[in-house]
PDB file of C-alpha atoms in Angstrom:
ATOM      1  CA  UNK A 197       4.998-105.794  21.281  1.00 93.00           C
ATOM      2  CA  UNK A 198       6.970-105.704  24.474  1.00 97.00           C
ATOM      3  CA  UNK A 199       6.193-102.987  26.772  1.00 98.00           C
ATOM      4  CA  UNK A 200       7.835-101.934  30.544  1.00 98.00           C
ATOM      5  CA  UNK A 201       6.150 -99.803  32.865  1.00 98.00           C
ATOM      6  CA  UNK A 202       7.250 -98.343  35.803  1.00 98.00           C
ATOM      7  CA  UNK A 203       5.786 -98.257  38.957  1.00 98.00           C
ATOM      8  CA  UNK A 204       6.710 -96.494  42.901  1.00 97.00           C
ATOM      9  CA  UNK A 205       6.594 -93.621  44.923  1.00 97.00           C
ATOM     10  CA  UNK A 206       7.477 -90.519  43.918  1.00 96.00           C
ATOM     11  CA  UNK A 207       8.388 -88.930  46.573  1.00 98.00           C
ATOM     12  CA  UNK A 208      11.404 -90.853  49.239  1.00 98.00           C
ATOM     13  CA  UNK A 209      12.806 -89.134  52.056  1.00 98.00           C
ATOM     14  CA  UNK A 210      16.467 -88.733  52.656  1.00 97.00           C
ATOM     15  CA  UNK A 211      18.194 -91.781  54.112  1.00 97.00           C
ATOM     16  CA  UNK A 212      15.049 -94.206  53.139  1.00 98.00           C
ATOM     17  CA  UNK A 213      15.352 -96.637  50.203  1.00 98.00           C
ATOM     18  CA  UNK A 214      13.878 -96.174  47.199  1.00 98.00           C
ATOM     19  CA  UNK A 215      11.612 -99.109  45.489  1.00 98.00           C
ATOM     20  CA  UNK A 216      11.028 -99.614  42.172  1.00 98.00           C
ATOM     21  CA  UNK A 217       9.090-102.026  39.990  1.00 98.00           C
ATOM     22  CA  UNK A 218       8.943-102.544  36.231  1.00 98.00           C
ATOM     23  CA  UNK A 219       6.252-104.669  34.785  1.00 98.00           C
ATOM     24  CA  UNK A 220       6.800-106.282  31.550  1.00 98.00           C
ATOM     25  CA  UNK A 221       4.151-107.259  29.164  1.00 97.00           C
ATOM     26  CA  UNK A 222       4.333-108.750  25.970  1.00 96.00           C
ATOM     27  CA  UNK A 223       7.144-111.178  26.483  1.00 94.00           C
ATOM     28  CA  UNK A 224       8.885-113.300  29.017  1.00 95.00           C
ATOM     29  CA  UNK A 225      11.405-112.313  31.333  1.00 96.00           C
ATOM     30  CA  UNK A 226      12.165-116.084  31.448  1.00 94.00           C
ATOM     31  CA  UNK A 227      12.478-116.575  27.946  1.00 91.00           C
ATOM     32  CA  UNK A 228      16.118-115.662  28.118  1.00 90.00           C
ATOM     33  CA  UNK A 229      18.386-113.738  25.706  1.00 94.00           C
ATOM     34  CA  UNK A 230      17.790-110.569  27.525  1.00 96.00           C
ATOM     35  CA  UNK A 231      19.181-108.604  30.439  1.00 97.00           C
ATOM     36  CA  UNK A 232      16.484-106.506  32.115  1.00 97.00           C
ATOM     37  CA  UNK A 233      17.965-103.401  33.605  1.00 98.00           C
ATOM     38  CA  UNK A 234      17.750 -99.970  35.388  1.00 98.00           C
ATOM     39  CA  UNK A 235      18.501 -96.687  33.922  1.00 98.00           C
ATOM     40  CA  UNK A 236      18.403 -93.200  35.471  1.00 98.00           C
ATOM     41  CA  UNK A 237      18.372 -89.429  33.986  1.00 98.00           C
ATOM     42  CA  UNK A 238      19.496 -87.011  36.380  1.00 97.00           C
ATOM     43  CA  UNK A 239      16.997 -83.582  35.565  1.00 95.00           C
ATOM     44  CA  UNK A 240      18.998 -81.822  32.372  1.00 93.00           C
ATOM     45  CA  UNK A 241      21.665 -84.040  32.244  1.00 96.00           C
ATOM     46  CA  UNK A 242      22.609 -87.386  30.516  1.00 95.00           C
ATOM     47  CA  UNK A 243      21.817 -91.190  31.315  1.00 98.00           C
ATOM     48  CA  UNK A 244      23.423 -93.269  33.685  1.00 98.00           C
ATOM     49  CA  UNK A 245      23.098 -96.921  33.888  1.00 98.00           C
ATOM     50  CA  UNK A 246      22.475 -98.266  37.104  1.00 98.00           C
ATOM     51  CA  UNK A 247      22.820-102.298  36.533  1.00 98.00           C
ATOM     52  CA  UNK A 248      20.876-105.191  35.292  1.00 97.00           C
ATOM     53  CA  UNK A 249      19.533-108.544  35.955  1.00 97.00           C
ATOM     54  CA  UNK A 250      19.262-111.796  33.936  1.00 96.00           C
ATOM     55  CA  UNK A 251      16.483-114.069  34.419  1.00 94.00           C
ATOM     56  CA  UNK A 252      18.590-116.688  36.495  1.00 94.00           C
ATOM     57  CA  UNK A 253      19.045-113.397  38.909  1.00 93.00           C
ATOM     58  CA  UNK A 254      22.514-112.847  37.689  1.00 96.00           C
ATOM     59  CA  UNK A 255      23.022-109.570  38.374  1.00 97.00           C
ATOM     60  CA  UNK A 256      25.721-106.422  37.603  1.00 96.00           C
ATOM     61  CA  UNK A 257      25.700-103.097  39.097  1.00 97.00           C
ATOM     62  CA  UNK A 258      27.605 -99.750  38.424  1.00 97.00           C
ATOM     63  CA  UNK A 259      30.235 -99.963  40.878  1.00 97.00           C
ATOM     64  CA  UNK A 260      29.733 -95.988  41.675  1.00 97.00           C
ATOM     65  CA  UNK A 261      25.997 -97.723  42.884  1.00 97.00           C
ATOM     66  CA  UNK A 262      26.942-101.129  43.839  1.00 95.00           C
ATOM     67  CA  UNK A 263      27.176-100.530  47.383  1.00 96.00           C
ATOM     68  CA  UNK A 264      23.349 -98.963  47.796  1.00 98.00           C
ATOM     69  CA  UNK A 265      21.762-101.094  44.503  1.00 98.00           C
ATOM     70  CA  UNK A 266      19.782-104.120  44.910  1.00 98.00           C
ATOM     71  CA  UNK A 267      18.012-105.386  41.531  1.00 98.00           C
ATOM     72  CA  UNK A 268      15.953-108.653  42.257  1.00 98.00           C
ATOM     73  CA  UNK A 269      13.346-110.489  39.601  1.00 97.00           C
ATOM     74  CA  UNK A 270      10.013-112.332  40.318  1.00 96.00           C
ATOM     75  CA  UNK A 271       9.628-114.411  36.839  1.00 95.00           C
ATOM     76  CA  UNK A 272       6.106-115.390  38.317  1.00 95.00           C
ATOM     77  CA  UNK A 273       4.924-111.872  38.121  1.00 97.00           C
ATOM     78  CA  UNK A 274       7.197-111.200  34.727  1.00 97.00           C
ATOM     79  CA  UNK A 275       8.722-108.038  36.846  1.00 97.00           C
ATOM     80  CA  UNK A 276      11.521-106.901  37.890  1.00 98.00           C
ATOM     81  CA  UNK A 277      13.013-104.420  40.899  1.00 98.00           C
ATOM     82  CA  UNK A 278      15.248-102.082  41.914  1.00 98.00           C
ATOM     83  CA  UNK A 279      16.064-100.870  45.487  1.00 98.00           C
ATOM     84  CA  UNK A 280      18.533 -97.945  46.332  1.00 98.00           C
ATOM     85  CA  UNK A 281      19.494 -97.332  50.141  1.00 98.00           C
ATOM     86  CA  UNK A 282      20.264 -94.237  51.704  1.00 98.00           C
ATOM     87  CA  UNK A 283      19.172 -92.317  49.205  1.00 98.00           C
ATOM     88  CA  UNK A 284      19.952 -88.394  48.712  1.00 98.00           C
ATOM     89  CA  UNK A 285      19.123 -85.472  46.967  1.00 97.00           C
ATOM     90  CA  UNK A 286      21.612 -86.573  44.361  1.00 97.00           C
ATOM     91  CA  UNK A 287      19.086 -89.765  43.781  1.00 98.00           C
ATOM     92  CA  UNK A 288      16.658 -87.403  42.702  1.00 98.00           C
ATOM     93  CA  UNK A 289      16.298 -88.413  38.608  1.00 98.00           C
ATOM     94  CA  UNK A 290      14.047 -89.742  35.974  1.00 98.00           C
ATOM     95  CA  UNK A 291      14.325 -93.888  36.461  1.00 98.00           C
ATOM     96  CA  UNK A 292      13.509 -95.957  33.635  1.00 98.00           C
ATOM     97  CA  UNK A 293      13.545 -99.503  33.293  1.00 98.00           C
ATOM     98  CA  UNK A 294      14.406-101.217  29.846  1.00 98.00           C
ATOM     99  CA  UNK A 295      15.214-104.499  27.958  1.00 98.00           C
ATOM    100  CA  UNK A 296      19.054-105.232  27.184  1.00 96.00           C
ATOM    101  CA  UNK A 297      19.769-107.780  24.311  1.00 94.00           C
ATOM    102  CA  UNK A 298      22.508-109.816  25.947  1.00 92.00           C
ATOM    103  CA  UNK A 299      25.074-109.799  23.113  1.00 89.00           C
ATOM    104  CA  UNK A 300      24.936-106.339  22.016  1.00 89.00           C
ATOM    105  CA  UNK A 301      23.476-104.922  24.826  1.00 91.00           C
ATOM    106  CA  UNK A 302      21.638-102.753  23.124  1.00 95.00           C
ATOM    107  CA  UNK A 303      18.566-101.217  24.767  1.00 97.00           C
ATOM    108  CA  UNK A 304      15.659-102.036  22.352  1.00 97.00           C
ATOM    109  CA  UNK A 305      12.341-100.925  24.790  1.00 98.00           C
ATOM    110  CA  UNK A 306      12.379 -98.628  27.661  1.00 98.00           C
ATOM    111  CA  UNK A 307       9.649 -97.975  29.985  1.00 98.00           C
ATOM    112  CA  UNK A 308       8.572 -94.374  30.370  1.00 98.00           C
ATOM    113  CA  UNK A 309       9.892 -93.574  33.228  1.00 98.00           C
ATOM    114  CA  UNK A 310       8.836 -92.210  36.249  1.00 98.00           C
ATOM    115  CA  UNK A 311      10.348 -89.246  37.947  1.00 98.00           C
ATOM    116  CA  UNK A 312      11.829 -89.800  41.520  1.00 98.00           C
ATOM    117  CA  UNK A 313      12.001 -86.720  43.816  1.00 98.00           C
ATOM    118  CA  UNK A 314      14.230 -87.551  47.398  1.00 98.00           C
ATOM    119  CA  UNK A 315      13.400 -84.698  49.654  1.00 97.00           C
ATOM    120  CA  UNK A 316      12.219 -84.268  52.908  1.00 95.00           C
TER     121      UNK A 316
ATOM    122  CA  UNK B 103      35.344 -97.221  33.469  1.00 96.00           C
ATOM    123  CA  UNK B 104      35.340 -96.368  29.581  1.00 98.00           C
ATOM    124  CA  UNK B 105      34.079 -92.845  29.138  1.00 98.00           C
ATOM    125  CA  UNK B 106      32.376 -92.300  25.921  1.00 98.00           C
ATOM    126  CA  UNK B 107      32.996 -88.656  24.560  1.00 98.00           C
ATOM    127  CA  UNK B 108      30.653 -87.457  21.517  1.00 98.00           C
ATOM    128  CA  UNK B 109      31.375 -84.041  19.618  1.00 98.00           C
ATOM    129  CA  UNK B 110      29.566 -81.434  19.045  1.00 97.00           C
ATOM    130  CA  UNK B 111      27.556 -81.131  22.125  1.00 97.00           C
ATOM    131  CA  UNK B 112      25.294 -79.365  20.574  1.00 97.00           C
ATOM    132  CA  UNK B 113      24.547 -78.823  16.898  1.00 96.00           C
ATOM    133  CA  UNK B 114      22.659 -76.308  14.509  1.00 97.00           C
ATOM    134  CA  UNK B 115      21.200 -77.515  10.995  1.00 96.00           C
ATOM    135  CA  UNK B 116      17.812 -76.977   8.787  1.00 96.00           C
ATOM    136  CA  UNK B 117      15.670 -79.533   7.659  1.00 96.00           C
ATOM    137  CA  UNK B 118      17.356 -81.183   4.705  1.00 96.00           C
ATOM    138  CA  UNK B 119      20.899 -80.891   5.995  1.00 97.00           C
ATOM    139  CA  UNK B 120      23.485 -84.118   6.262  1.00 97.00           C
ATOM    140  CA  UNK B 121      23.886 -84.006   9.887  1.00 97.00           C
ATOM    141  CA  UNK B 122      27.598 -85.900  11.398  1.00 98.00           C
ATOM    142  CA  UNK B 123      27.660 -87.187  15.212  1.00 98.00           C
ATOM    143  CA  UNK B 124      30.776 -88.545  16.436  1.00 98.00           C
ATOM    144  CA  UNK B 125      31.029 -90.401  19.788  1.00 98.00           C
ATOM    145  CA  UNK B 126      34.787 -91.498  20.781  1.00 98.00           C
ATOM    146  CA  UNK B 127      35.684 -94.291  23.533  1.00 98.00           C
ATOM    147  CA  UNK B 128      38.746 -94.229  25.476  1.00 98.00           C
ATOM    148  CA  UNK B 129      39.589 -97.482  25.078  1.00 98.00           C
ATOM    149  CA  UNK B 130      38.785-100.221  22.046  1.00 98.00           C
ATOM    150  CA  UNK B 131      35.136-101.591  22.396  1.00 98.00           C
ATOM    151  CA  UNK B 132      35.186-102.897  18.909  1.00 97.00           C
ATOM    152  CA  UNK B 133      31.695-102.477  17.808  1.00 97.00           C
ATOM    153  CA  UNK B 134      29.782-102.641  20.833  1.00 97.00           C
ATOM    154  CA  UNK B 135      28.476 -99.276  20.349  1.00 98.00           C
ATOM    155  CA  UNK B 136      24.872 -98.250  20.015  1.00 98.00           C
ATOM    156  CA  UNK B 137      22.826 -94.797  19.532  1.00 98.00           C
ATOM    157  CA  UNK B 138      19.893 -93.299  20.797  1.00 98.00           C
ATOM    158  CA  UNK B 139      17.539 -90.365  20.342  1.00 98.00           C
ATOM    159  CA  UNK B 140      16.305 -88.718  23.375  1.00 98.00           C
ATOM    160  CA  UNK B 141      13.087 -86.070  22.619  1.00 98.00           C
ATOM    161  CA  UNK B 142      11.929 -84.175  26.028  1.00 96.00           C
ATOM    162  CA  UNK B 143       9.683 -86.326  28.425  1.00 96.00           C
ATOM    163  CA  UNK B 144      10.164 -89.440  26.313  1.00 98.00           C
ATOM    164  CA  UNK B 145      12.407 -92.204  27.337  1.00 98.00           C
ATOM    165  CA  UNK B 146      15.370 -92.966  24.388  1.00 98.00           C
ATOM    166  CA  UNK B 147      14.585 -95.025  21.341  1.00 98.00           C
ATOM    167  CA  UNK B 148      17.230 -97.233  19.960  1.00 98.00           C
ATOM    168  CA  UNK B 149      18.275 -96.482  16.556  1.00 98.00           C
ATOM    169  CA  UNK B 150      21.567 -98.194  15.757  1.00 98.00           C
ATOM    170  CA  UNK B 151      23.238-100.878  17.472  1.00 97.00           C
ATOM    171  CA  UNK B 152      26.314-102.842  17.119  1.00 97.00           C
ATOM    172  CA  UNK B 153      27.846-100.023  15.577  1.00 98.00           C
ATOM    173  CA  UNK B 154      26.165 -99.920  12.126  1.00 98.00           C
ATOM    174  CA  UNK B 155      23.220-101.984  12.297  1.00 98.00           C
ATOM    175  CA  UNK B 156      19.800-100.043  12.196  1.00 98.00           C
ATOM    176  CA  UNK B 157      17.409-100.835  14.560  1.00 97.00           C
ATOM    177  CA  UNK B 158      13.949-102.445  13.018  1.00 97.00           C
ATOM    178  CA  UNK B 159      11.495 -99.437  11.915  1.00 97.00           C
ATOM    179  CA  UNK B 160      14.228 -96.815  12.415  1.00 98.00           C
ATOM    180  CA  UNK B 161      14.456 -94.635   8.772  1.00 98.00           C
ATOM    181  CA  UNK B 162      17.210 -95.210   6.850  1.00 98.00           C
ATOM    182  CA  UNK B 163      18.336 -92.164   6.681  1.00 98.00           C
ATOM    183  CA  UNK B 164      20.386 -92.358  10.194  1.00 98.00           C
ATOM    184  CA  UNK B 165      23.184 -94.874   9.367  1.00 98.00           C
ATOM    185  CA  UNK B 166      25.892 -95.491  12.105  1.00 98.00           C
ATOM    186  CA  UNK B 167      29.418 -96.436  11.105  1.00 98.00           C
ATOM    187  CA  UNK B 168      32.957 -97.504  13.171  1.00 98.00           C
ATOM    188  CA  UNK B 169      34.806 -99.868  14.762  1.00 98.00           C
ATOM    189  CA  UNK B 170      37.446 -99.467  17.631  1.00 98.00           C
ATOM    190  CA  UNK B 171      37.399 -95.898  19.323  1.00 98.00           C
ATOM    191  CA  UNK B 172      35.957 -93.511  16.836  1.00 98.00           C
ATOM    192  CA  UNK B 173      32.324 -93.911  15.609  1.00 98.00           C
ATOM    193  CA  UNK B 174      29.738 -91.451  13.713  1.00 98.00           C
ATOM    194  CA  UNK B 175      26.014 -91.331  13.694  1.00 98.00           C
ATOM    195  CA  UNK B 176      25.308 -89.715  10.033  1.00 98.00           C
ATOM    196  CA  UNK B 177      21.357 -88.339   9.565  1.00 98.00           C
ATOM    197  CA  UNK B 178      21.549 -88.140   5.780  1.00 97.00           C
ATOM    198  CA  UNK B 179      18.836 -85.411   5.273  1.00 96.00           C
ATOM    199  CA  UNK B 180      17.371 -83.943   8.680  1.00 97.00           C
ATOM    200  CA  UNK B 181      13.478 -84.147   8.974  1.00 96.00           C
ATOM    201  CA  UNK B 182      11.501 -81.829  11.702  1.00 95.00           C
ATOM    202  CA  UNK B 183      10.962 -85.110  13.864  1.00 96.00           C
ATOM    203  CA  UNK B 184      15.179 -85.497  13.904  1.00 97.00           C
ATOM    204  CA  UNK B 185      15.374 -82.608  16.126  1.00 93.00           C
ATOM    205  CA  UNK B 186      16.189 -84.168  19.462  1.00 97.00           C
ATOM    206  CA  UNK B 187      18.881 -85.153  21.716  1.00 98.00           C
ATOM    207  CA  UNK B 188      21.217 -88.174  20.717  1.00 98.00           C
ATOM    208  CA  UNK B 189      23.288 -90.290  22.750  1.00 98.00           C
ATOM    209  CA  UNK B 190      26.137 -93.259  22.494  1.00 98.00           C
ATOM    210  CA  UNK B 191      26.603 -96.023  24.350  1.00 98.00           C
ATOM    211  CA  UNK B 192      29.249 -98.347  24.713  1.00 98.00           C
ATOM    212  CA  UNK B 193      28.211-102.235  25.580  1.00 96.00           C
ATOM    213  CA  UNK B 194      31.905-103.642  25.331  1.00 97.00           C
ATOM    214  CA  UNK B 195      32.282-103.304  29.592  1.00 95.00           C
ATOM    215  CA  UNK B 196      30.494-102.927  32.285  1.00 93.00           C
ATOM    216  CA  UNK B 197      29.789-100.499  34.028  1.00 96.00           C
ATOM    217  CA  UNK B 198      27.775 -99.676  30.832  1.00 97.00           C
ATOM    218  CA  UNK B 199      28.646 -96.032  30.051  1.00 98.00           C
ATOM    219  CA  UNK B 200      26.361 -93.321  27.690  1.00 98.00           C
ATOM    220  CA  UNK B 201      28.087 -90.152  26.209  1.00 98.00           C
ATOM    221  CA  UNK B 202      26.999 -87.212  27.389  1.00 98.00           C
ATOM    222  CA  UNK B 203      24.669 -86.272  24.653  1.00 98.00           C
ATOM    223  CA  UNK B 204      24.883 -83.973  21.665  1.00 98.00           C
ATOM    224  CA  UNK B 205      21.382 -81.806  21.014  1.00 98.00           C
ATOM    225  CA  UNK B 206      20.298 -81.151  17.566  1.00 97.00           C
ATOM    226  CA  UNK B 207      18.300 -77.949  17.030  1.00 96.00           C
ATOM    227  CA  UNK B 208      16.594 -76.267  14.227  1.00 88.00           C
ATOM    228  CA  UNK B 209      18.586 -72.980  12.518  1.00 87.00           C
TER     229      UNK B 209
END
């Protein structure tokens, strides 16, 4: 059974970056087949993808994100990151991390998230 | 950017009812399309992807269906656990893109 989990500070001033880890257990990121990506909830409101990575460190971003998103992947540790620059109030969400099949991509386990507060 | 647009955005039904979900793209995406169930505090759960296909240990009483622009999430006979949020997503494009939710309550 794969499972992600979340890790990083919840708390990140204004103008820092904000660094995120997900740890994957279960399976192997560098098994292939799968794009390992970054999803955030914005309190009340609905999802918003942020990008992904593929094993190879292929990445894609959402270009409303692209300048301030960094996802990286350490297949030695089976995790994978996410960085967000000059981060703002409007940062402030529920961050999950979760495994895209690459064909469908369909999002088939999630981590549980871990809620990200930006404030001074 | 495709923007994914599901109707109602929120529903009322009992337990027993056959509950409909639609979720409209505004472009084609074939059948890259794939639902979710949100419940508060809990991350989503897969429950139908590539349109119609249901996802491994999901019941079979949600059934997807569609192709194209127009799709519908069908919950045959509601059950108290069905009571939740659901959302669309659309996997033909990046930027990946989610609809904006539709919340099932109890009556």
């Amino acid at each position: 059974q794969v499972q992600l989990q979340e890790s990083g500070p919840g708390l990140v001033k204004p103008s820092q970056t904000l660094s995120l880890t997900c740890t994957v257990s279960g399976g192997s990121i560098s098994s292939g087949g799968y794009y390992w990506s970054w999803i955030r909830q914005h309190p009340g409101k609905g999802l918003e993808w942020i990008g992904y990575i593929y094993y190879s460190g292929s990445t894609y971003y959402n270009p409303s994100l692209k300048s301030r998103v960094t996802i990286s992947v350490d297949t030695s540790k089976n995790q994978f990151s996410l960085k967000l620059s000059s981060v703002t109030a409007a940062d402030t969400a529920v961050y999950y991390c979760a495994r895209g099949e690459v064909v469908t991509v369909d999002f088939d386990y999630w981590g549980q998230g871990t809620l990200v507060t930006v404030s001074s | 950017d495709i923007q994914m647009t599901q109707s109602p955005s929120s529903l009322s039904a009992s337990v027993g009812d056959r509950v409909t979900i639609t979720c409209r793209a505004s472009q084609s995406i074939s059948s890259y399309l794939n639902w979710y169930q949100q419940k508060p505090g809990k991350a989503p759960k897969l429950l139908i992807y590539a349109a119609s296909s249901l996802q491994s240990g999901v019941p079979s009483r949600f059934s997807g269906s569609g192709s194209g622009t127009d799709f519908t999430l069908t919950i045959s006979s509601l059950q108290p656990e069905d009571f939740a949020t659901y959302y669309c997503q659309q996997s033909y494009s990046t930027p990946v893109t989610f609809g904006q939710g539709t919340r099932l309550e109890i009556k």
